[in-house]
mmCIF file with all atom_site columns, C-alpha atoms in Angstrom:
data_model
loop_
_atom_site.group_PDB
_atom_site.id
_atom_site.type_symbol
_atom_site.label_atom_id
_atom_site.label_alt_id
_atom_site.label_comp_id
_atom_site.label_asym_id
_atom_site.label_entity_id
_atom_site.label_seq_id
_atom_site.pdbx_PDB_ins_code
_atom_site.Cartn_x
_atom_site.Cartn_y
_atom_site.Cartn_z
_atom_site.occupancy
_atom_site.B_iso_or_equiv
_atom_site.pdbx_formal_charge
_atom_site.auth_seq_id
_atom_site.auth_comp_id
_atom_site.auth_asym_id
_atom_site.auth_atom_id
_atom_site.pdbx_PDB_model_num
ATOM 1   C CA . GLY A 1 1   ? 53.349 2.904  -71.631 1.00 0.00 ? 968  GLY A CA 1
ATOM 2   C CA . PRO A 1 2   ? 53.821 6.599  -70.805 1.00 0.00 ? 969  PRO A CA 1
ATOM 3   C CA . PHE A 1 3   ? 53.655 9.106  -73.680 1.00 0.00 ? 970  PHE A CA 1
ATOM 4   C CA . PRO A 1 4   ? 55.114 12.631 -73.931 1.00 0.00 ? 971  PRO A CA 1
ATOM 5   C CA . VAL A 1 5   ? 52.508 15.374 -73.492 1.00 0.00 ? 972  VAL A CA 1
ATOM 6   C CA . SER A 1 6   ? 53.197 16.436 -77.086 1.00 0.00 ? 973  SER A CA 1
ATOM 7   C CA . THR A 1 7   ? 51.886 13.093 -78.375 1.00 0.00 ? 974  THR A CA 1
ATOM 8   C CA . PRO A 1 8   ? 48.421 13.541 -79.961 1.00 0.00 ? 975  PRO A CA 1
ATOM 9   C CA . ILE A 1 9   ? 45.628 11.208 -78.916 1.00 0.00 ? 976  ILE A CA 1
ATOM 10  C CA . GLN A 1 10  ? 44.027 9.575  -81.938 1.00 0.00 ? 977  GLN A CA 1
ATOM 11  C CA . LEU A 1 11  ? 40.718 7.751  -81.654 1.00 0.00 ? 978  LEU A CA 1
ATOM 12  C CA . GLY A 1 12  ? 38.363 6.281  -84.179 1.00 0.00 ? 979  GLY A CA 1
ATOM 13  C CA . PRO A 1 13  ? 36.488 5.614  -86.151 1.00 0.00 ? 980  PRO A CA 1
ATOM 14  C CA . LEU A 1 14  ? 33.992 5.353  -83.268 1.00 0.00 ? 981  LEU A CA 1
ATOM 15  C CA . ALA A 1 15  ? 30.532 3.853  -83.424 1.00 0.00 ? 982  ALA A CA 1
ATOM 16  C CA . ASN A 1 16  ? 27.532 5.671  -82.019 1.00 0.00 ? 983  ASN A CA 1
ATOM 17  C CA . GLY A 1 17  ? 27.472 5.751  -78.231 1.00 0.00 ? 984  GLY A CA 1
ATOM 18  C CA . LEU A 1 18  ? 28.818 7.324  -75.039 1.00 0.00 ? 985  LEU A CA 1
ATOM 19  C CA . TYR A 1 19  ? 32.587 7.238  -74.477 1.00 0.00 ? 986  TYR A CA 1
ATOM 20  C CA . THR A 1 20  ? 34.883 8.071  -71.556 1.00 0.00 ? 987  THR A CA 1
ATOM 21  C CA . LEU A 1 21  ? 38.624 8.733  -71.901 1.00 0.00 ? 988  LEU A CA 1
ATOM 22  C CA . GLU A 1 22  ? 40.755 8.602  -68.746 1.00 0.00 ? 989  GLU A CA 1
ATOM 23  C CA . LEU A 1 23  ? 44.180 10.255 -68.578 1.00 0.00 ? 990  LEU A CA 1
ATOM 24  C CA . SER A 1 24  ? 46.801 10.039 -65.818 1.00 0.00 ? 991  SER A CA 1
ATOM 25  C CA . GLY A 1 25  ? 49.513 12.656 -65.633 1.00 0.00 ? 992  GLY A CA 1
ATOM 26  C CA . ILE A 1 26  ? 53.066 11.723 -64.597 1.00 0.00 ? 993  ILE A CA 1
ATOM 27  C CA . SER A 1 27  ? 55.436 14.193 -62.953 1.00 0.00 ? 994  SER A CA 1
ATOM 28  C CA . VAL A 1 28  ? 59.089 14.619 -63.887 1.00 0.00 ? 995  VAL A CA 1
ATOM 29  C CA . GLY A 1 29  ? 59.924 12.520 -60.822 1.00 0.00 ? 996  GLY A CA 1
ATOM 30  C CA . GLY A 1 30  ? 57.771 9.654  -62.088 1.00 0.00 ? 997  GLY A CA 1
ATOM 31  C CA . VAL A 1 31  ? 54.852 10.112 -59.693 1.00 0.00 ? 998  VAL A CA 1
ATOM 32  C CA . SER A 1 32  ? 51.557 9.216  -61.356 1.00 0.00 ? 999  SER A CA 1
ATOM 33  C CA . GLN A 1 33  ? 48.282 11.049 -60.839 1.00 0.00 ? 1000 GLN A CA 1
ATOM 34  C CA . SER A 1 34  ? 46.339 9.122  -58.190 1.00 0.00 ? 1001 SER A CA 1
ATOM 35  C CA . THR A 1 35  ? 42.936 9.599  -59.833 1.00 0.00 ? 1002 THR A CA 1
ATOM 36  C CA . PRO A 1 36  ? 42.742 9.852  -63.649 1.00 0.00 ? 1003 PRO A CA 1
ATOM 37  C CA . THR A 1 37  ? 41.184 12.872 -65.335 1.00 0.00 ? 1004 THR A CA 1
ATOM 38  C CA . ALA A 1 38  ? 38.086 11.718 -67.215 1.00 0.00 ? 1005 ALA A CA 1
ATOM 39  C CA . TYR A 1 39  ? 36.529 13.157 -70.382 1.00 0.00 ? 1006 TYR A CA 1
ATOM 40  C CA . SER A 1 40  ? 33.136 11.924 -71.590 1.00 0.00 ? 1007 SER A CA 1
ATOM 41  C CA . TRP A 1 41  ? 31.404 12.549 -74.906 1.00 0.00 ? 1008 TRP A CA 1
ATOM 42  C CA . ARG A 1 42  ? 28.728 11.069 -77.137 1.00 0.00 ? 1009 ARG A CA 1
ATOM 43  C CA . VAL A 1 43  ? 29.042 10.075 -80.798 1.00 0.00 ? 1010 VAL A CA 1
ATOM 44  C CA . ILE A 1 44  ? 25.865 10.403 -82.840 1.00 0.00 ? 1011 ILE A CA 1
ATOM 45  C CA . GLY A 1 45  ? 25.970 9.180  -86.425 1.00 0.00 ? 1012 GLY A CA 1
ATOM 46  C CA . SER A 1 46  ? 25.185 11.358 -89.398 1.00 0.00 ? 1013 SER A CA 1
ATOM 47  C CA . GLY A 1 47  ? 23.774 10.875 -92.863 1.00 0.00 ? 1014 GLY A CA 1
ATOM 48  C CA . PRO A 1 48  ? 20.329 10.701 -94.500 1.00 0.00 ? 1015 PRO A CA 1
ATOM 49  C CA . GLY A 1 49  ? 17.625 9.443  -92.159 1.00 0.00 ? 1016 GLY A CA 1
ATOM 50  C CA . VAL A 1 50  ? 19.743 9.506  -88.975 1.00 0.00 ? 1017 VAL A CA 1
ATOM 51  C CA . ALA A 1 51  ? 18.007 11.333 -86.116 1.00 0.00 ? 1018 ALA A CA 1
ATOM 52  C CA . VAL A 1 52  ? 20.095 13.991 -84.366 1.00 0.00 ? 1019 VAL A CA 1
ATOM 53  C CA . VAL A 1 53  ? 18.811 14.878 -80.888 1.00 0.00 ? 1020 VAL A CA 1
ATOM 54  C CA . GLN A 1 54  ? 19.791 18.111 -79.128 1.00 0.00 ? 1021 GLN A CA 1
ATOM 55  C CA . GLY A 1 55  ? 18.970 19.343 -75.642 1.00 0.00 ? 1022 GLY A CA 1
ATOM 56  C CA . ILE A 1 56  ? 19.804 16.353 -73.439 1.00 0.00 ? 1023 ILE A CA 1
ATOM 57  C CA . ASN A 1 57  ? 23.016 16.435 -71.393 1.00 0.00 ? 1024 ASN A CA 1
ATOM 58  C CA . ALA A 1 58  ? 24.823 13.283 -70.285 1.00 0.00 ? 1025 ALA A CA 1
ATOM 59  C CA . ILE A 1 59  ? 24.227 14.253 -66.637 1.00 0.00 ? 1026 ILE A CA 1
ATOM 60  C CA . THR A 1 60  ? 21.626 16.770 -65.479 1.00 0.00 ? 1027 THR A CA 1
ATOM 61  C CA . ASN A 1 61  ? 19.411 17.755 -62.578 1.00 0.00 ? 1028 ASN A CA 1
ATOM 62  C CA . GLN A 1 62  ? 16.495 18.326 -64.934 1.00 0.00 ? 1029 GLN A CA 1
ATOM 63  C CA . THR A 1 63  ? 13.471 16.047 -64.631 1.00 0.00 ? 1030 THR A CA 1
ATOM 64  C CA . ALA A 1 64  ? 11.441 17.588 -67.474 1.00 0.00 ? 1031 ALA A CA 1
ATOM 65  C CA . PHE A 1 65  ? 12.938 17.566 -70.974 1.00 0.00 ? 1032 PHE A CA 1
ATOM 66  C CA . SER A 1 66  ? 12.178 19.289 -74.257 1.00 0.00 ? 1033 SER A CA 1
ATOM 67  C CA . ALA A 1 67  ? 14.591 18.219 -76.996 1.00 0.00 ? 1034 ALA A CA 1
ATOM 68  C CA . THR A 1 68  ? 14.729 18.961 -80.700 1.00 0.00 ? 1035 THR A CA 1
ATOM 69  C CA . VAL A 1 69  ? 15.015 16.194 -83.271 1.00 0.00 ? 1036 VAL A CA 1
ATOM 70  C CA . GLY A 1 70  ? 16.450 16.779 -86.721 1.00 0.00 ? 1037 GLY A CA 1
ATOM 71  C CA . GLY A 1 71  ? 18.906 15.242 -89.129 1.00 0.00 ? 1038 GLY A CA 1
ATOM 72  C CA . GLU A 1 72  ? 19.556 15.145 -92.849 1.00 0.00 ? 1039 GLU A CA 1
ATOM 73  C CA . SER A 1 73  ? 16.284 14.467 -94.725 1.00 0.00 ? 1040 SER A CA 1
ATOM 74  C CA . VAL A 1 74  ? 14.538 13.478 -91.479 1.00 0.00 ? 1041 VAL A CA 1
ATOM 75  C CA . VAL A 1 75  ? 10.928 14.741 -91.440 1.00 0.00 ? 1042 VAL A CA 1
ATOM 76  C CA . ASN A 1 76  ? 9.406  12.610 -88.662 1.00 0.00 ? 1043 ASN A CA 1
ATOM 77  C CA . TYR A 1 77  ? 10.632 10.516 -85.753 1.00 0.00 ? 1044 TYR A CA 1
ATOM 78  C CA . ARG A 1 78  ? 9.536  7.913  -83.230 1.00 0.00 ? 1045 ARG A CA 1
ATOM 79  C CA . TRP A 1 79  ? 10.969 7.583  -79.748 1.00 0.00 ? 1046 TRP A CA 1
ATOM 80  C CA . SER A 1 80  ? 11.113 5.260  -76.752 1.00 0.00 ? 1047 SER A CA 1
ATOM 81  C CA . LEU A 1 81  ? 12.319 5.907  -73.195 1.00 0.00 ? 1048 LEU A CA 1
ATOM 82  C CA . ASP A 1 82  ? 13.697 3.104  -71.000 1.00 0.00 ? 1049 ASP A CA 1
ATOM 83  C CA . GLY A 1 83  ? 12.274 0.256  -73.043 1.00 0.00 ? 1050 GLY A CA 1
ATOM 84  C CA . ALA A 1 84  ? 8.722  1.591  -73.361 1.00 0.00 ? 1051 ALA A CA 1
ATOM 85  C CA . PRO A 1 85  ? 6.884  1.032  -76.677 1.00 0.00 ? 1052 PRO A CA 1
ATOM 86  C CA . PHE A 1 86  ? 7.880  3.427  -79.450 1.00 0.00 ? 1053 PHE A CA 1
ATOM 87  C CA . SER A 1 87  ? 5.661  6.427  -80.022 1.00 0.00 ? 1054 SER A CA 1
ATOM 88  C CA . ALA A 1 88  ? 3.651  7.014  -83.168 1.00 0.00 ? 1055 ALA A CA 1
ATOM 89  C CA . PRO A 1 89  ? 5.481  9.106  -85.807 1.00 0.00 ? 1056 PRO A CA 1
ATOM 90  C CA . VAL A 1 90  ? 5.984  12.731 -84.728 1.00 0.00 ? 1057 VAL A CA 1
ATOM 91  C CA . SER A 1 91  ? 6.920  15.665 -86.950 1.00 0.00 ? 1058 SER A CA 1
ATOM 92  C CA . THR A 1 92  ? 10.408 17.102 -86.378 1.00 0.00 ? 1059 THR A CA 1
ATOM 93  C CA . ALA A 1 93  ? 8.637  20.458 -85.947 1.00 0.00 ? 1060 ALA A CA 1
ATOM 94  C CA . VAL A 1 94  ? 7.303  19.111 -82.636 1.00 0.00 ? 1061 VAL A CA 1
ATOM 95  C CA . PRO A 1 95  ? 9.765  18.944 -79.684 1.00 0.00 ? 1062 PRO A CA 1
ATOM 96  C CA . LEU A 1 96  ? 10.419 15.630 -77.994 1.00 0.00 ? 1063 LEU A CA 1
ATOM 97  C CA . GLU A 1 97  ? 9.051  16.167 -74.476 1.00 0.00 ? 1064 GLU A CA 1
ATOM 98  C CA . PHE A 1 98  ? 9.119  13.776 -71.529 1.00 0.00 ? 1065 PHE A CA 1
ATOM 99  C CA . GLU A 1 99  ? 9.840  13.501 -67.808 1.00 0.00 ? 1066 GLU A CA 1
ATOM 100 C CA . ALA A 1 100 ? 12.418 11.271 -66.123 1.00 0.00 ? 1067 ALA A CA 1
ATOM 101 C CA . ALA A 1 101 ? 13.033 10.445 -62.464 1.00 0.00 ? 1068 ALA A CA 1
ATOM 102 C CA . GLU A 1 102 ? 16.423 10.317 -60.754 1.00 0.00 ? 1069 GLU A CA 1
ATOM 103 C CA . GLY A 1 103 ? 18.654 7.575  -62.148 1.00 0.00 ? 1070 GLY A CA 1
ATOM 104 C CA . MET A 1 104 ? 20.104 6.293  -65.421 1.00 0.00 ? 1071 MET A CA 1
ATOM 105 C CA . HIS A 1 105 ? 17.972 6.436  -68.571 1.00 0.00 ? 1072 HIS A CA 1
ATOM 106 C CA . GLN A 1 106 ? 18.171 5.464  -72.222 1.00 0.00 ? 1073 GLN A CA 1
ATOM 107 C CA . LEU A 1 107 ? 16.360 7.262  -75.025 1.00 0.00 ? 1074 LEU A CA 1
ATOM 108 C CA . LEU A 1 108 ? 15.971 5.677  -78.473 1.00 0.00 ? 1075 LEU A CA 1
ATOM 109 C CA . VAL A 1 109 ? 15.015 7.840  -81.450 1.00 0.00 ? 1076 VAL A CA 1
ATOM 110 C CA . VAL A 1 110 ? 14.241 6.616  -84.972 1.00 0.00 ? 1077 VAL A CA 1
ATOM 111 C CA . GLY A 1 111 ? 14.479 9.080  -87.854 1.00 0.00 ? 1078 GLY A CA 1
ATOM 112 C CA . ILE A 1 112 ? 11.910 8.765  -90.635 1.00 0.00 ? 1079 ILE A CA 1
ATOM 113 C CA . LEU A 1 113 ? 12.399 9.962  -94.230 1.00 0.00 ? 1080 LEU A CA 1
ATOM 114 C CA . ALA A 1 114 ? 9.679  11.595 -96.324 1.00 0.00 ? 1081 ALA A CA 1
ATOM 115 C CA . GLY A 1 115 ? 9.070  8.305  -98.142 1.00 0.00 ? 1082 GLY A CA 1
ATOM 116 C CA . GLY A 1 116 ? 8.510  6.486  -94.823 1.00 0.00 ? 1083 GLY A CA 1
ATOM 117 C CA . ALA A 1 117 ? 11.850 4.678  -94.585 1.00 0.00 ? 1084 ALA A CA 1
ATOM 118 C CA . GLU A 1 118 ? 12.964 4.371  -90.949 1.00 0.00 ? 1085 GLU A CA 1
ATOM 119 C CA . GLN A 1 119 ? 16.405 4.552  -89.385 1.00 0.00 ? 1086 GLN A CA 1
ATOM 120 C CA . ASP A 1 120 ? 17.832 1.215  -88.237 1.00 0.00 ? 1087 ASP A CA 1
ATOM 121 C CA . PRO A 1 121 ? 19.412 0.987  -85.685 1.00 0.00 ? 1088 PRO A CA 1
ATOM 122 C CA . PRO A 1 122 ? 18.001 3.972  -83.764 1.00 0.00 ? 1089 PRO A CA 1
ATOM 123 C CA . THR A 1 123 ? 19.991 6.810  -82.252 1.00 0.00 ? 1090 THR A CA 1
ATOM 124 C CA . VAL A 1 124 ? 20.807 5.897  -78.628 1.00 0.00 ? 1091 VAL A CA 1
ATOM 125 C CA . ILE A 1 125 ? 21.178 8.530  -75.918 1.00 0.00 ? 1092 ILE A CA 1
ATOM 126 C CA . ASP A 1 126 ? 22.198 7.442  -72.431 1.00 0.00 ? 1093 ASP A CA 1
ATOM 127 C CA . PHE A 1 127 ? 21.845 10.063 -69.703 1.00 0.00 ? 1094 PHE A CA 1
ATOM 128 C CA . GLU A 1 128 ? 21.654 10.409 -65.934 1.00 0.00 ? 1095 GLU A CA 1
ATOM 129 C CA . VAL A 1 129 ? 19.218 12.448 -63.864 1.00 0.00 ? 1096 VAL A CA 1
ATOM 130 C CA . ASP A 1 130 ? 20.787 13.487 -60.553 1.00 0.00 ? 1097 ASP A CA 1
ATOM 131 C CA . VAL A 1 131 ? 18.731 15.702 -58.233 1.00 0.00 ? 1098 VAL A CA 1
ATOM 132 C CA . THR A 1 132 ? 20.588 14.853 -55.004 1.00 0.00 ? 1099 THR A CA 1
ATOM 133 C CA . PRO A 1 133 ? 23.144 17.398 -53.685 1.00 0.00 ? 1100 PRO A CA 1
ATOM 134 C CA . PRO A 1 134 ? 26.638 16.095 -52.872 1.00 0.00 ? 1101 PRO A CA 1
ATOM 135 C CA . ARG A 1 135 ? 26.932 14.721 -49.348 1.00 0.00 ? 1102 ARG A CA 1
ATOM 136 C CA . PRO A 1 136 ? 30.042 14.514 -47.164 1.00 0.00 ? 1103 PRO A CA 1
ATOM 137 C CA . VAL A 1 137 ? 31.508 11.077 -46.565 1.00 0.00 ? 1104 VAL A CA 1
ATOM 138 C CA . SER A 1 138 ? 34.464 11.962 -44.368 1.00 0.00 ? 1105 SER A CA 1
ATOM 139 C CA . GLY A 1 139 ? 36.822 14.749 -43.331 1.00 0.00 ? 1106 GLY A CA 1
ATOM 140 C CA . PHE A 1 140 ? 34.367 17.207 -41.789 1.00 0.00 ? 1107 PHE A CA 1
ATOM 141 C CA . LEU A 1 141 ? 35.359 16.750 -38.167 1.00 0.00 ? 1108 LEU A CA 1
ATOM 142 C CA . GLY A 1 142 ? 38.852 16.498 -36.785 1.00 0.00 ? 1109 GLY A CA 1
ATOM 143 C CA . VAL A 1 143 ? 41.939 18.011 -35.234 1.00 0.00 ? 1110 VAL A CA 1
ATOM 144 C CA . LEU A 1 144 ? 44.241 20.257 -37.267 1.00 0.00 ? 1111 LEU A CA 1
ATOM 145 C CA . LEU A 1 145 ? 47.926 20.286 -36.495 1.00 0.00 ? 1112 LEU A CA 1
ATOM 146 C CA . ILE A 1 146 ? 50.477 22.594 -38.064 1.00 0.00 ? 1113 ILE A CA 1
ATOM 147 C CA . GLU A 1 147 ? 50.967 21.591 -41.720 1.00 0.00 ? 1114 GLU A CA 1
ATOM 148 C CA . ASP A 1 148 ? 48.256 18.951 -41.434 1.00 0.00 ? 1115 ASP A CA 1
ATOM 149 C CA . ARG A 1 149 ? 46.298 17.980 -44.509 1.00 0.00 ? 1116 ARG A CA 1
ATOM 150 C CA . VAL A 1 150 ? 42.542 17.713 -44.347 1.00 0.00 ? 1117 VAL A CA 1
ATOM 151 C CA . ARG A 1 151 ? 40.733 15.848 -47.088 1.00 0.00 ? 1118 ARG A CA 1
ATOM 152 C CA . LEU A 1 152 ? 37.030 16.492 -47.519 1.00 0.00 ? 1119 LEU A CA 1
ATOM 153 C CA . VAL A 1 153 ? 35.430 13.556 -49.315 1.00 0.00 ? 1120 VAL A CA 1
ATOM 154 C CA . PHE A 1 154 ? 32.001 13.541 -50.955 1.00 0.00 ? 1121 PHE A CA 1
ATOM 155 C CA . ASP A 1 155 ? 29.814 10.742 -52.253 1.00 0.00 ? 1122 ASP A CA 1
ATOM 156 C CA . GLU A 1 156 ? 30.115 11.886 -55.883 1.00 0.00 ? 1123 GLU A CA 1
ATOM 157 C CA . PRO A 1 157 ? 32.344 13.999 -58.139 1.00 0.00 ? 1124 PRO A CA 1
ATOM 158 C CA . ILE A 1 158 ? 32.174 17.757 -57.596 1.00 0.00 ? 1125 ILE A CA 1
ATOM 159 C CA . ASP A 1 159 ? 32.570 20.719 -59.939 1.00 0.00 ? 1126 ASP A CA 1
ATOM 160 C CA . SER A 1 160 ? 35.533 23.001 -59.231 1.00 0.00 ? 1127 SER A CA 1
ATOM 161 C CA . ASP A 1 161 ? 34.064 26.162 -60.759 1.00 0.00 ? 1128 ASP A CA 1
ATOM 162 C CA . PRO A 1 162 ? 31.540 27.141 -58.033 1.00 0.00 ? 1129 PRO A CA 1
ATOM 163 C CA . LEU A 1 163 ? 33.683 25.883 -55.161 1.00 0.00 ? 1130 LEU A CA 1
ATOM 164 C CA . SER A 1 164 ? 34.135 28.267 -52.240 1.00 0.00 ? 1131 SER A CA 1
ATOM 165 C CA . LEU A 1 165 ? 35.615 27.985 -48.784 1.00 0.00 ? 1132 LEU A CA 1
ATOM 166 C CA . SER A 1 166 ? 35.551 30.097 -45.646 1.00 0.00 ? 1133 SER A CA 1
ATOM 167 C CA . VAL A 1 167 ? 36.817 29.693 -42.120 1.00 0.00 ? 1134 VAL A CA 1
ATOM 168 C CA . VAL A 1 168 ? 34.670 31.309 -39.452 1.00 0.00 ? 1135 VAL A CA 1
ATOM 169 C CA . GLY A 1 169 ? 36.213 32.577 -36.220 1.00 0.00 ? 1136 GLY A CA 1
ATOM 170 C CA . SER A 1 170 ? 39.726 33.800 -35.523 1.00 0.00 ? 1137 SER A CA 1
ATOM 171 C CA . LEU A 1 171 ? 40.976 32.390 -38.833 1.00 0.00 ? 1138 LEU A CA 1
ATOM 172 C CA . VAL A 1 172 ? 38.498 34.331 -40.926 1.00 0.00 ? 1139 VAL A CA 1
ATOM 173 C CA . GLU A 1 173 ? 41.164 36.855 -41.964 1.00 0.00 ? 1140 GLU A CA 1
ATOM 174 C CA . ASN A 1 174 ? 43.623 34.083 -42.775 1.00 0.00 ? 1141 ASN A CA 1
ATOM 175 C CA . VAL A 1 175 ? 41.603 32.003 -45.180 1.00 0.00 ? 1142 VAL A CA 1
ATOM 176 C CA . ASP A 1 176 ? 44.595 32.140 -47.535 1.00 0.00 ? 1143 ASP A CA 1
ATOM 177 C CA . PHE A 1 177 ? 46.256 29.688 -45.144 1.00 0.00 ? 1144 PHE A CA 1
ATOM 178 C CA . PHE A 1 178 ? 44.645 27.048 -47.335 1.00 0.00 ? 1145 PHE A CA 1
ATOM 179 C CA . GLN A 1 179 ? 45.290 25.861 -50.828 1.00 0.00 ? 1146 GLN A CA 1
ATOM 180 C CA . ILE A 1 180 ? 42.474 23.946 -52.496 1.00 0.00 ? 1147 ILE A CA 1
ATOM 181 C CA . THR A 1 181 ? 43.188 21.005 -54.767 1.00 0.00 ? 1148 THR A CA 1
ATOM 182 C CA . LEU A 1 182 ? 40.201 19.182 -56.218 1.00 0.00 ? 1149 LEU A CA 1
ATOM 183 C CA . PHE A 1 183 ? 40.010 15.426 -56.503 1.00 0.00 ? 1150 PHE A CA 1
ATOM 184 C CA . PRO A 1 184 ? 37.251 13.529 -58.320 1.00 0.00 ? 1151 PRO A CA 1
ATOM 185 C CA . ASN A 1 185 ? 35.363 13.014 -55.072 1.00 0.00 ? 1152 ASN A CA 1
ATOM 186 C CA . GLY A 1 186 ? 36.978 15.367 -52.603 1.00 0.00 ? 1153 GLY A CA 1
ATOM 187 C CA . ILE A 1 187 ? 39.034 18.408 -51.700 1.00 0.00 ? 1154 ILE A CA 1
ATOM 188 C CA . ASP A 1 188 ? 42.437 18.669 -50.085 1.00 0.00 ? 1155 ASP A CA 1
ATOM 189 C CA . LEU A 1 189 ? 43.012 21.613 -47.786 1.00 0.00 ? 1156 LEU A CA 1
ATOM 190 C CA . THR A 1 190 ? 46.694 22.138 -47.135 1.00 0.00 ? 1157 THR A CA 1
ATOM 191 C CA . PRO A 1 191 ? 48.329 25.043 -45.242 1.00 0.00 ? 1158 PRO A CA 1
ATOM 192 C CA . GLU A 1 192 ? 50.594 27.025 -47.548 1.00 0.00 ? 1159 GLU A CA 1
ATOM 193 C CA . ALA A 1 193 ? 54.323 26.389 -47.363 1.00 0.00 ? 1160 ALA A CA 1
ATOM 194 C CA . GLY A 1 194 ? 55.999 28.353 -44.597 1.00 0.00 ? 1161 GLY A CA 1
ATOM 195 C CA . VAL A 1 195 ? 52.755 29.343 -42.895 1.00 0.00 ? 1162 VAL A CA 1
ATOM 196 C CA . GLY A 1 196 ? 52.013 27.869 -39.467 1.00 0.00 ? 1163 GLY A CA 1
ATOM 197 C CA . TRP A 1 197 ? 49.228 28.181 -36.970 1.00 0.00 ? 1164 TRP A CA 1
ATOM 198 C CA . GLN A 1 198 ? 49.758 30.865 -34.336 1.00 0.00 ? 1165 GLN A CA 1
ATOM 199 C CA . SER A 1 199 ? 49.534 29.922 -30.665 1.00 0.00 ? 1166 SER A CA 1
ATOM 200 C CA . ASP A 1 200 ? 46.582 32.245 -30.120 1.00 0.00 ? 1167 ASP A CA 1
ATOM 201 C CA . LEU A 1 201 ? 44.592 30.318 -32.743 1.00 0.00 ? 1168 LEU A CA 1
ATOM 202 C CA . LEU A 1 202 ? 44.488 27.083 -30.774 1.00 0.00 ? 1169 LEU A CA 1
ATOM 203 C CA . ASN A 1 203 ? 40.749 26.627 -30.517 1.00 0.00 ? 1170 ASN A CA 1
ATOM 204 C CA . THR A 1 204 ? 37.779 25.235 -32.373 1.00 0.00 ? 1171 THR A CA 1
ATOM 205 C CA . GLN A 1 205 ? 37.195 26.659 -35.846 1.00 0.00 ? 1172 GLN A CA 1
ATOM 206 C CA . LEU A 1 206 ? 34.174 26.322 -38.111 1.00 0.00 ? 1173 LEU A CA 1
ATOM 207 C CA . LEU A 1 207 ? 34.880 25.476 -41.741 1.00 0.00 ? 1174 LEU A CA 1
ATOM 208 C CA . GLU A 1 208 ? 32.189 26.214 -44.303 1.00 0.00 ? 1175 GLU A CA 1
ATOM 209 C CA . CYS A 1 209 ? 32.381 24.669 -47.755 1.00 0.00 ? 1176 CYS A CA 1
ATOM 210 C CA . PHE A 1 210 ? 30.095 25.338 -50.731 1.00 0.00 ? 1177 PHE A CA 1
ATOM 211 C CA . VAL A 1 211 ? 30.173 22.740 -53.505 1.00 0.00 ? 1178 VAL A CA 1
ATOM 212 C CA . GLN A 1 212 ? 28.240 21.770 -56.615 1.00 0.00 ? 1179 GLN A CA 1
ATOM 213 C CA . ASP A 1 213 ? 28.094 18.381 -58.318 1.00 0.00 ? 1180 ASP A CA 1
ATOM 214 C CA . LEU A 1 214 ? 28.392 17.785 -62.064 1.00 0.00 ? 1181 LEU A CA 1
ATOM 215 C CA . ALA A 1 215 ? 24.603 17.903 -62.475 1.00 0.00 ? 1182 ALA A CA 1
ATOM 216 C CA . GLY A 1 216 ? 24.369 21.366 -60.890 1.00 0.00 ? 1183 GLY A CA 1
ATOM 217 C CA . ASN A 1 217 ? 23.055 20.379 -57.453 1.00 0.00 ? 1184 ASN A CA 1
ATOM 218 C CA . GLN A 1 218 ? 24.489 22.620 -54.717 1.00 0.00 ? 1185 GLN A CA 1
ATOM 219 C CA . ALA A 1 219 ? 25.304 22.005 -51.060 1.00 0.00 ? 1186 ALA A CA 1
ATOM 220 C CA . GLU A 1 220 ? 26.654 24.125 -48.210 1.00 0.00 ? 1187 GLU A CA 1
ATOM 221 C CA . ILE A 1 221 ? 28.436 22.036 -45.584 1.00 0.00 ? 1188 ILE A CA 1
ATOM 222 C CA . GLU A 1 222 ? 29.966 22.907 -42.222 1.00 0.00 ? 1189 GLU A CA 1
ATOM 223 C CA . GLY A 1 223 ? 32.556 21.108 -40.109 1.00 0.00 ? 1190 GLY A CA 1
ATOM 224 C CA . GLU A 1 224 ? 34.310 21.885 -36.838 1.00 0.00 ? 1191 GLU A CA 1
ATOM 225 C CA . TYR A 1 225 ? 38.063 21.490 -36.416 1.00 0.00 ? 1192 TYR A CA 1
ATOM 226 C CA . LEU A 1 226 ? 40.152 21.735 -33.280 1.00 0.00 ? 1193 LEU A CA 1
ATOM 227 C CA . VAL A 1 227 ? 43.372 23.589 -34.092 1.00 0.00 ? 1194 VAL A CA 1
ATOM 228 C CA . ALA A 1 228 ? 46.069 22.105 -31.862 1.00 0.00 ? 1195 ALA A CA 1
#
């Protein structure tokens, strides 16, 4: 059931692996958030002989990797990418380097102690390589009426930090007509309360939107709207 926002979230103990926690906010009026807010993290075990790998994000637009491998009492390691045979033992002084194409991948790393004892099971790192910029799915062409809402939808989640918006033409000085609310896969553009379109603005406007996905890929997208 619903919980007060002051209620702490307690998890664990958690085994090694990648986890995602989804939260849905509820307003005072009882309206639930349409798309949950998601938090993802990875649990990597600790202790003698357990390999700790640093330098690989859960989602990235990198295709070449150079990670460090360490861990308590770990002096060497072996590794395997996407089910390939494990490498020969490698010193922890040597970075773990490899290349990966776009898609989901799994890296297994086995820590080795000075006496030769090997970690079992291995450390598992699941990650995604995404080199494709976000692409529009819908909402980039249409007719705007006073107080209309325009939803720009993309084919993947976008990052709110580098988001920018501009309206080219006679609305260029009134870009504050819009409020921007991010959704997991889209943006809502809603005229501010009490602000309406002026009769001399009834024409075609060009909307430019700059977005970035969670892997860091950027896209600049344009759409035409008829203000009516």
